[in-house]
XYZ file of C-alpha atoms in Angstrom:
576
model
C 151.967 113.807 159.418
C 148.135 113.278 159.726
C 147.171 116.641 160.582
C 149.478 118.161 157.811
C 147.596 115.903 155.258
C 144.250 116.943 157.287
C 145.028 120.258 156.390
C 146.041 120.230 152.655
C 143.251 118.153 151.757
C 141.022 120.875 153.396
C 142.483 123.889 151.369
C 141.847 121.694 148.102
C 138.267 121.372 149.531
C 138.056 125.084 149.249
C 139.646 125.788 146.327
C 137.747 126.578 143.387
C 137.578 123.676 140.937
C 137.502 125.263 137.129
C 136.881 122.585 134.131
C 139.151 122.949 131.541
C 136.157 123.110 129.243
C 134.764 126.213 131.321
C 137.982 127.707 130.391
C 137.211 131.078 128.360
C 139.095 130.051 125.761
C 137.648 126.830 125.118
C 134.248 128.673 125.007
C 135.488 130.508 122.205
C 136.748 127.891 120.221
C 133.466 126.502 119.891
C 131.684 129.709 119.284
C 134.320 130.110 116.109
C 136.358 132.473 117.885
C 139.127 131.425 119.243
C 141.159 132.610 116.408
C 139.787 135.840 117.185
C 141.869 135.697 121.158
C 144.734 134.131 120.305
C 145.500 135.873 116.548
C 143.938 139.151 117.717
C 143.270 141.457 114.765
C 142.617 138.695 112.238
C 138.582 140.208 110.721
C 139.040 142.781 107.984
C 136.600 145.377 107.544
C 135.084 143.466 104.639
C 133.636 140.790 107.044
C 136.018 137.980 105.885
C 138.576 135.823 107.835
C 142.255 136.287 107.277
C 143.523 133.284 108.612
C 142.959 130.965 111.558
C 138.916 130.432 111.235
C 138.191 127.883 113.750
C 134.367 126.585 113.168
C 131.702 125.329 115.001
C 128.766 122.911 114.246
C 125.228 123.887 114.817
C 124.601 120.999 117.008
C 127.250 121.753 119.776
C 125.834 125.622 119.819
C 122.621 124.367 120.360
C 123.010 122.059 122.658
C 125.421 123.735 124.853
C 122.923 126.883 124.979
C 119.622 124.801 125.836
C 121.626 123.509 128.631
C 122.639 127.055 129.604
C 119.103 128.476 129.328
C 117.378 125.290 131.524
C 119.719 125.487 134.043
C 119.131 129.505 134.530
C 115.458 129.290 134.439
C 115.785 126.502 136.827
C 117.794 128.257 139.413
C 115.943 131.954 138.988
C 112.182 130.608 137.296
C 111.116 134.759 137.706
C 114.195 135.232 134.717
C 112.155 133.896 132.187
C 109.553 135.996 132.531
C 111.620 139.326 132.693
C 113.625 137.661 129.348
C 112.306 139.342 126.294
C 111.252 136.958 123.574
C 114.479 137.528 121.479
C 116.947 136.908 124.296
C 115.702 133.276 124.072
C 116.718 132.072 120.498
C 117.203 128.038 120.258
C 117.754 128.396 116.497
C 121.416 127.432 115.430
C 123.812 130.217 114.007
C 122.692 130.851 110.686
C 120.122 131.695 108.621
C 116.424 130.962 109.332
C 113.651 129.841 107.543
C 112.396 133.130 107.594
C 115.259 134.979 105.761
C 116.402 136.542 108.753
C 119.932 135.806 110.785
C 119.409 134.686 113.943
C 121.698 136.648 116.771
C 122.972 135.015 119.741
C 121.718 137.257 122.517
C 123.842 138.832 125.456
C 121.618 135.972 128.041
C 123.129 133.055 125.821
C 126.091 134.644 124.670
C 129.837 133.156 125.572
C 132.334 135.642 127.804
C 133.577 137.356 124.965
C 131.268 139.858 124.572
C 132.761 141.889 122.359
C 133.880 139.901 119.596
C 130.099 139.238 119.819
C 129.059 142.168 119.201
C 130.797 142.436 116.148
C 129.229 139.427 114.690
C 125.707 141.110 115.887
C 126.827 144.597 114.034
C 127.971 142.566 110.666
C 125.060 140.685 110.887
C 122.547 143.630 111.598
C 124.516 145.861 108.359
C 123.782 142.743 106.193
C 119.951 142.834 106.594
C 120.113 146.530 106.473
C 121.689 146.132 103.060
C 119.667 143.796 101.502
C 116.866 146.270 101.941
C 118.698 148.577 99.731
C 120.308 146.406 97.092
C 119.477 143.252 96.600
C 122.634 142.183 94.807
C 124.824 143.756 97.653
C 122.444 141.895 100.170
C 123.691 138.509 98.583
C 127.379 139.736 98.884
C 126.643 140.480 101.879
C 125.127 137.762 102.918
C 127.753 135.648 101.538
C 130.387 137.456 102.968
C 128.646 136.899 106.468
C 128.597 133.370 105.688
C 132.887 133.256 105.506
C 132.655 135.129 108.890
C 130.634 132.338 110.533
C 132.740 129.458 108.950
C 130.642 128.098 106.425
C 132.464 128.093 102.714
C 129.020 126.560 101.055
C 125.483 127.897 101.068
C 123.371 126.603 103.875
C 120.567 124.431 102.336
C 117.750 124.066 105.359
C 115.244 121.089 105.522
C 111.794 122.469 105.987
C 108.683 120.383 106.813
C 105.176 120.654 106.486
C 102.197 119.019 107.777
C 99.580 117.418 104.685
C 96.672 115.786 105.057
C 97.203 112.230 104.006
C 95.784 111.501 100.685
C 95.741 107.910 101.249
C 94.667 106.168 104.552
C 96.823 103.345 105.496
C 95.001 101.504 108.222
C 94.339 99.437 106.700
C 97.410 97.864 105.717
C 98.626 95.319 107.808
C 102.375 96.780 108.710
C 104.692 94.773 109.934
C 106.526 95.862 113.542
C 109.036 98.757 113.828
C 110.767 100.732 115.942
C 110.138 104.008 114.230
C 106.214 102.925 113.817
C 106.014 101.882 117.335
C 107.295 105.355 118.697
C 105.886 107.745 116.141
C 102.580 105.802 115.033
C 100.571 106.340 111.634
C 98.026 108.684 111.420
C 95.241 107.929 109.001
C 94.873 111.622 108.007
C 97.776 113.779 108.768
C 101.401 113.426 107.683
C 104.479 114.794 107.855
C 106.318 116.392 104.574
C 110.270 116.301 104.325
C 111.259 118.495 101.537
C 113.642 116.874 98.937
C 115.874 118.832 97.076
C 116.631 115.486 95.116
C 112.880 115.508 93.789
C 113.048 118.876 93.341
C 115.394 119.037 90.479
C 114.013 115.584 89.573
C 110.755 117.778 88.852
C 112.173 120.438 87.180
C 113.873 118.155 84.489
C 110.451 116.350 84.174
C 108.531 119.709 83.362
C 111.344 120.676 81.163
C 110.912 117.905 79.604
C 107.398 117.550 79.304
C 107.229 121.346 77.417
C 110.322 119.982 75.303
C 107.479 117.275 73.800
C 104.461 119.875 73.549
C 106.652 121.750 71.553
C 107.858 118.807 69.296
C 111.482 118.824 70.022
C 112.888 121.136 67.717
C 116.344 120.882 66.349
C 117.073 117.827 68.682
C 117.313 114.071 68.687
C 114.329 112.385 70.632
C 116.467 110.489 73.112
C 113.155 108.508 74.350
C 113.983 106.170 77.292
C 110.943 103.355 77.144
C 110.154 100.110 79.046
C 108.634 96.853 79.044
C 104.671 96.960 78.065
C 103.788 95.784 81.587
C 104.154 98.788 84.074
C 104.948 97.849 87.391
C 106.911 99.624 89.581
C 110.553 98.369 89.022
C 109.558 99.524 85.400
C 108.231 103.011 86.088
C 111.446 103.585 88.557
C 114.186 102.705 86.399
C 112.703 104.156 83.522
C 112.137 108.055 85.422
C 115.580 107.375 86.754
C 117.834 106.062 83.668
C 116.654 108.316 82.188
C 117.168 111.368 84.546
C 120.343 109.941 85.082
C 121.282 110.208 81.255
C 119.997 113.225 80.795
C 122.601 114.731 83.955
C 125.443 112.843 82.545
C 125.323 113.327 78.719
C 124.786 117.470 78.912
C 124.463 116.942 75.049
C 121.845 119.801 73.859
C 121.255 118.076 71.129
C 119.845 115.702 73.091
C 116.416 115.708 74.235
C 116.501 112.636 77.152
C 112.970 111.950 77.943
C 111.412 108.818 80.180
C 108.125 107.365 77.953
C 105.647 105.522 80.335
C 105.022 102.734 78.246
C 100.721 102.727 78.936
C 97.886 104.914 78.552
C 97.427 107.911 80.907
C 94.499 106.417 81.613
C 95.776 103.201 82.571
C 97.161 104.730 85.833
C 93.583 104.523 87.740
C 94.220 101.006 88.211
C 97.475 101.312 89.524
C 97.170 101.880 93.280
C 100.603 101.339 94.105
C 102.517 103.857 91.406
C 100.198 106.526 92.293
C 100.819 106.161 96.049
C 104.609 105.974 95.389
C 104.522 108.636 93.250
C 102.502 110.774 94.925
C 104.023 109.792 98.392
C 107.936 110.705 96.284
C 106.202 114.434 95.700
C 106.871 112.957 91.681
C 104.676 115.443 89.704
C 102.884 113.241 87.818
C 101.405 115.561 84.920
C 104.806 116.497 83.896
C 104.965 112.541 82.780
C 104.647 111.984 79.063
C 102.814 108.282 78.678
C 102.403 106.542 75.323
C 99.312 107.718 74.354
C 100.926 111.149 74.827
C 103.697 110.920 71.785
C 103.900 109.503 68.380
C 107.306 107.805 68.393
C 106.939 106.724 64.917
C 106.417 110.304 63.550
C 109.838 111.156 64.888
C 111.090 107.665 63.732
C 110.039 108.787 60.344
C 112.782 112.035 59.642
C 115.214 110.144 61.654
C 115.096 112.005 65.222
C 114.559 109.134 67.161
C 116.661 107.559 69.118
C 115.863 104.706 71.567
C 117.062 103.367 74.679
C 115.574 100.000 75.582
C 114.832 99.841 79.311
C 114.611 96.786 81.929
C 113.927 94.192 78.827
C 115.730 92.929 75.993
C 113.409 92.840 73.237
C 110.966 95.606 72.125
C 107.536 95.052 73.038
C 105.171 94.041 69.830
C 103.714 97.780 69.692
C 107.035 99.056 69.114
C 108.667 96.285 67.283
C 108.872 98.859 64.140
C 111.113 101.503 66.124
C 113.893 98.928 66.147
C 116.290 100.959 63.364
C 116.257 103.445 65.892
C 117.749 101.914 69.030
C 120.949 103.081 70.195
C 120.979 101.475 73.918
C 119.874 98.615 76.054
C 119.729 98.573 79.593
C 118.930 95.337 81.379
C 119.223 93.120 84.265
C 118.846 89.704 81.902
C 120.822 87.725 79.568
C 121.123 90.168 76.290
C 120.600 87.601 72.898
C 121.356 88.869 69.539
C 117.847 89.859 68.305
C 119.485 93.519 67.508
C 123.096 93.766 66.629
C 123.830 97.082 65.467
C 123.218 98.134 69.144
C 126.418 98.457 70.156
C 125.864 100.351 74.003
C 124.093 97.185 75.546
C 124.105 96.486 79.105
C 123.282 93.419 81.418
C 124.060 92.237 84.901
C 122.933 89.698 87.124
C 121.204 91.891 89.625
C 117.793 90.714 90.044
C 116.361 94.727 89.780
C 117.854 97.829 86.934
C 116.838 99.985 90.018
C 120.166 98.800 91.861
C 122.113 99.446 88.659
C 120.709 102.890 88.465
C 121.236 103.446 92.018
C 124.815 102.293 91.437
C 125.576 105.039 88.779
C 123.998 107.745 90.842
C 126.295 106.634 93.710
C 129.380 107.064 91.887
C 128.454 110.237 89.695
C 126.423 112.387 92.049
C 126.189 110.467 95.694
C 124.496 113.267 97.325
C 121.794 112.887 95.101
C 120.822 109.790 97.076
C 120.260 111.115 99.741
C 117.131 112.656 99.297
C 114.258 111.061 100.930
C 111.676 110.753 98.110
C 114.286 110.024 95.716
C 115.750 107.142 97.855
C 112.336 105.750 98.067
C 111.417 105.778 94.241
C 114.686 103.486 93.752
C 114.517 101.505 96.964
C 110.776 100.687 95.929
C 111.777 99.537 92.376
C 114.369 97.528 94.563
C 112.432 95.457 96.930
C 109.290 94.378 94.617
C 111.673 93.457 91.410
C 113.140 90.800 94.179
C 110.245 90.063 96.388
C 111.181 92.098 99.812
C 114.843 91.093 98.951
C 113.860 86.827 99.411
C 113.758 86.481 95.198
C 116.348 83.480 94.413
C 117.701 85.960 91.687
C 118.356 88.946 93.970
C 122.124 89.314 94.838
C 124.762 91.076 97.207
C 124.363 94.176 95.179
C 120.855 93.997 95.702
C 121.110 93.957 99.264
C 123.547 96.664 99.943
C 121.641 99.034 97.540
C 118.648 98.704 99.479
C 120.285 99.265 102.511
C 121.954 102.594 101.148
C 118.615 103.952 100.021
C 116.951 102.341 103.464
C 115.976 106.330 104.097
C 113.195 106.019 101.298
C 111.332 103.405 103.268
C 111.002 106.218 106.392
C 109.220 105.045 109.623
C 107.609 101.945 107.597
C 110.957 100.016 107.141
C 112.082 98.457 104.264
C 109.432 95.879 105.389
C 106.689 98.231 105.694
C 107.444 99.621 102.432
C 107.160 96.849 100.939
C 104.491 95.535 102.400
C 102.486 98.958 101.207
C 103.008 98.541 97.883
C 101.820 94.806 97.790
C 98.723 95.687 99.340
C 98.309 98.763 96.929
C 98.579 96.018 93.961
C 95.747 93.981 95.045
C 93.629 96.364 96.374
C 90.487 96.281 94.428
C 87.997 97.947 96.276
C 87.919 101.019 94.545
C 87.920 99.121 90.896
C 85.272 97.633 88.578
C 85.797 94.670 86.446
C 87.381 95.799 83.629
C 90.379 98.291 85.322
C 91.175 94.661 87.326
C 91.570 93.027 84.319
C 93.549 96.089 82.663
C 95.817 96.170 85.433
C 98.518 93.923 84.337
C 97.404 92.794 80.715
C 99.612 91.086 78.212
C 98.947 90.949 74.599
C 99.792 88.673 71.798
C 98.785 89.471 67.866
C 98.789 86.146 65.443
C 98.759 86.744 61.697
C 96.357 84.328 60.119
C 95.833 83.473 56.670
C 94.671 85.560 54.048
C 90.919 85.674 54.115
C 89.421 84.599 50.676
C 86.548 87.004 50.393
C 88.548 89.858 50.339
C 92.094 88.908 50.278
C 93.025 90.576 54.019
C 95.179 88.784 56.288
C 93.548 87.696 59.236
C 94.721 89.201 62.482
C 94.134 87.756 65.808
C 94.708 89.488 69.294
C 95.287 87.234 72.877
C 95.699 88.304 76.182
C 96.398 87.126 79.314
C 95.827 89.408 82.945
C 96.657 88.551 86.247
C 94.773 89.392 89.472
C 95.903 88.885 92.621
C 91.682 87.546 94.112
C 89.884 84.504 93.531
C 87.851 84.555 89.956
C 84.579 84.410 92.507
C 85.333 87.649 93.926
C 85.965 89.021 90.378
C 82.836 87.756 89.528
C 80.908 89.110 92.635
C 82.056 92.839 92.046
C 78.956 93.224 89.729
C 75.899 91.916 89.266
C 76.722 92.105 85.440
C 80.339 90.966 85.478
C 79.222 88.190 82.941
C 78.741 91.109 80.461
C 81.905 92.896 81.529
C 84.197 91.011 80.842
C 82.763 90.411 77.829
C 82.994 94.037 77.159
C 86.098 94.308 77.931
C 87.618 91.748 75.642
C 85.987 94.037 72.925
C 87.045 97.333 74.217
C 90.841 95.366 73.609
C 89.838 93.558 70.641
C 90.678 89.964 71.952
C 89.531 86.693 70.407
C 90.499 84.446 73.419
C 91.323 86.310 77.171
C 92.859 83.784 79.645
C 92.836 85.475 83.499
C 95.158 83.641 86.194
C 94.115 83.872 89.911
C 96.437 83.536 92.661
C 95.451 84.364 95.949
C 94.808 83.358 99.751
C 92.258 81.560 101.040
C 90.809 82.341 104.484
C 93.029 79.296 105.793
C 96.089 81.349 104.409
C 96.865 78.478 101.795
C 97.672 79.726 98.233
C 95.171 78.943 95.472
C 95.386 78.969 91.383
C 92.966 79.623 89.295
C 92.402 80.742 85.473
C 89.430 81.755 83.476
C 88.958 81.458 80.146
C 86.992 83.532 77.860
C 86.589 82.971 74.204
C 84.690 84.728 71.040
C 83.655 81.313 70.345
C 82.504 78.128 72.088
C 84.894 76.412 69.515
C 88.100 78.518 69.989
C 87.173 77.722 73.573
C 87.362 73.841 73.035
C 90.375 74.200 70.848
C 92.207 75.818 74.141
C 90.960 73.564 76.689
C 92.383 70.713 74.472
C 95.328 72.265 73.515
C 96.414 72.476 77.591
C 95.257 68.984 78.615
C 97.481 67.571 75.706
C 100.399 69.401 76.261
C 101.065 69.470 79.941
C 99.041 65.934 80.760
C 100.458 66.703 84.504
C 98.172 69.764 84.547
C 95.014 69.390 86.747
C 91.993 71.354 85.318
C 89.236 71.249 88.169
C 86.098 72.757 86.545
C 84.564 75.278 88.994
C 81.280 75.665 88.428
C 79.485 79.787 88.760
C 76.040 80.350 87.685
C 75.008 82.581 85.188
C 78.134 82.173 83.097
C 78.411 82.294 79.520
C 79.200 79.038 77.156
C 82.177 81.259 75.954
C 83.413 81.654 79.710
C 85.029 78.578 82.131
C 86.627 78.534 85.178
C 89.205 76.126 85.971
C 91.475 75.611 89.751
C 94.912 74.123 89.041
C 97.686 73.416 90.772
C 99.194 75.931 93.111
C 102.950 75.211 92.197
C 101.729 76.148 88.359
C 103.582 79.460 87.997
C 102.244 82.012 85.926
C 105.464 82.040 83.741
C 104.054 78.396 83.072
C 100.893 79.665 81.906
C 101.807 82.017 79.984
C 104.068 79.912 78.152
C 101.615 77.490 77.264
C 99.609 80.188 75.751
C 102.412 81.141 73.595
C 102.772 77.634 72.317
C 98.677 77.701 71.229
C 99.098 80.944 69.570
C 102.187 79.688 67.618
C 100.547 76.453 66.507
C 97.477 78.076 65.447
C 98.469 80.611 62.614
């Protein structure tokens, strides 16, 4: 008995062990042909499939014919050399950047041949016929498609290499896995191309030549935002209205995003022209405010306004109210306009997740795009602080995660850390684009002057910096008079500027300056604060070379600027 059992596990020693897998026909079925051997005459002479298409993905074809091609070179290394340079193709099955089809050659090619062949023929007619008619070549061409499997066009990726138009070394980016394996280079980068952008381009420049023109024989459906442009603003407005202008399809429509600030304005902004630029966003095909007169189409009653990421119309365009037919906002919705009847508000923390939400259950695939992702995702994580904001929700969260392919090799974390440092990056900016960068403005209507019987108007503002008022001040050697200059260029009587910052000990500082047209409206103000928040601590810093109009005050840290700015509202209110 154990030399019979000797003996039979000897002849299965030398028997031939075949892998179901190696199996001809299981070959076939993933080159898409199986159908082909066990149907038999199933092609038609037209190039289509009858019945019984069996398809492959690209992945499993290229992978299964590198592993072919290494392990031949590594048995016979002299067969590489004696390969031509088309019997080598690592390309997938399909069509190639360069217009051509790629063909599987007879080195790389399964055991069926012949059925092979024919593909080859087809696929050599095809480019054959597209030299002769270009019409038949897409038939053609389309008709090939159906033989390989594929029952939508193939839409291809392609990347490029850029030099980086904005060095990021200097931002202090927090770990990750795709930065610690890839790396940053400070001058070249690599370009994903987003078909998402590209059609969010195209509606932009339609757009844009809509406005030169003057929109005629359509409603101006203008979608505008908050005065203060930040990013969450500048996102959701682009997007809403994008988003409107896909899901309306009303041509008597004209659906167009309004910057709300000067063209101009946008050299202070570090961190919207690196998203935008870094979202491929073409950013002359963006009409700003200085770039339409709203009221002229107010005036014949082709206006019509959607009120983005607030709930009240800024003071500027307080007079276009008769012509709002929308708002869209994250906050609590009071009953300053009525008539609007299409008002909506959530609790979401950012109108980018909202917007994000609609794409996701209109057009999904939208989202997908890289650049587009990121325009949303940014919007996302700097209306809630990096996600940490006390008003941020669930939805929050899980939107950013969905769109978590906009942040790239930077994270959601290095994203976000980015566009912070963007925002207080001064180095490139004088004294009066800091103060510019995120201004707010108050008018008060006086009393009627008795000389000659005019009302007297009065214009406040408050801007926030993110560096200490000394390093403002140490920019120039005449920052005295530029600020000074500044508060004329905007026409203010009284300028209040709150610091916050770090210190070199990393401990959070406030600080405000206050700049007056007169040493009395300055005493007025200084009054005004002591006596209504006694709690308040005014430490008077002292910097030479000041003005009498100008002082410099550190307060407490916990003194939000929310808190400030509320205090100036109450001086402005009690003083007309």
């Amino acid at each position: 008995m154990r030399s019979s059992s000797t003996s039979t596990a000897a002849n299965r020693q030398q028997e031939t062990y075949i892998r179901a897998r190696d199996n001809p026909f299981f070959d076939g079925m993933r080159r898409g042909d199986a159908a082909v051997i066990d149907k038999g005459g199933n092609f038609t002479f037209n190039g289509k499939v009858t019945t019984g298409s069996i398809t492959r993905t690209g992945s499993d074809l290229g992978s299964r014919r590198n592993r072919k091609i290494i392990s031949e070179v590594l048995e016979n290394p002299s067969s590489l050399l004696k390969s031509s340079p088309t019997d080598i193709i690592l390309e997938p099955f399909g069509r190639s950047s360069s217009g051509r089809w790629s063909v599987i050659s007879e080195a790389t090619s399964s055991p069926i041949s012949d059925h092979q062949s024919k593909f080859k023929f087809k696929i050599e007619e095809a480019n054959e016929s597209q030299k002769e008619s270009p019409q038949k070549a897409s038939q053609v061409n389309e008709d090939c498609r159906t033989i390989i499997g594929f029952s939508k066009p193939i839409l291809e990726k392609s990347y490029s290499v850029n030099k980086r138009l904005t060095n990021l070394i200097k931002v202090p980016l927090p770990p990750s896995a795709a930065l610690f394996y890839n790396g940053h280079s400070p001058k070249m980068e690599v370009v994903e191309s987003c078909e998402s952008i590209y059609r969010l381009n195209m509606y932009l420049r339609a757009r844009k030549e809509d406005v030169n023109a003057g929109v005629p024989g359509r409603f101006l459906h203008a979608v505008i935002g908050p005065d203060i442009c930040d990013v969450g603003s500048v996102a959701s407005t682009i997007m809403y209205a994008f988003y409107l202008n896909e899901l309306l399809k009303k041509e008597q429509f004209c659906t167009v995003p309004i910057i709300n600030m000067k063209r101009a304005d946008m050299d202070s902004h570090a961190e919207l022209n690196w998203l935008l630029d870094s979202c491929h966003v073409d950013q002359s095909s963006l009409v700003f405010l200085d770039e339409i007169d709203l009221s002229y189409y107010d005036l014949f009653g082709s206006l019509k306004l959607v009120l983005l990421n607030c709930i009240k119309l800024p003071p500027k365009q307080e007079a276009l109210k008769e012509a709002l037919v929308e708002i869209f906002s994250c906050g609590k919705l009071d009953n300053a306009y009525p008539w609007v009847e299409n008002a909506t508000s959530a609790e979401e923390a950012s109108c980018c997740t909202l917007i994000a939400e609609n794409f996701l259950l209109t057009t999904p695939e939208i989202l997908a795009g890289k650049g587009f992702s990121r325009l949303l995702l940014a919007g996302i994580l700097l209306d809630t602080g990096n996600l940490t904001n006390p008003n941020s929700t669930s939805k929050d969260k899980y939107m950013a995660t969905l769109l978590i392919n906009g942040a790239g090799r930077f994270a959601c974390n290095g994203l976000y850390h980015i566009l912070r440092y963007k925002m207080y990056d001064v180095s490139e900016l004088n004294v009066g684009e800091i103060l510019r960068k995120d201004l707010k403005k108050w008018t008060r209507i006086g009393k009627f002057n008795g000389s000659n019987s005019r009302l007297t108007v009065s214009n406040f503002g408050m801007s926030s910096i993110g560096i200490s008022v000394a390093q403002l001040l140490s920019l120039d050697l005449t920052s005295n008079v530029e600020i000074a200059h500044f508060q004329r260029l905007e026409k203010l009587s009284l300028l209040l500027v709150v610091s916050g910052y770090y210190d070199t000990d990393k401990n959070f500082k406030r600080e405000i300056l206050l700049s007056a047209e007169s040493v009395e409206l300055l005493k007025n103000l200084i009054q005004f604060i002591k006596s209504s928040v006694p709690d308040l601590p005014l430490k008077f810093l002292h910097h030479p070379d000041l003005r009498d109009e100008i002082k410099v005050f550190e307060i407490d840290r916990v003194t939000s600027r929310k808190t400030i700015e509320r205090i100036l509202e109450e001086y402005i209110e009690i003083s007309k």
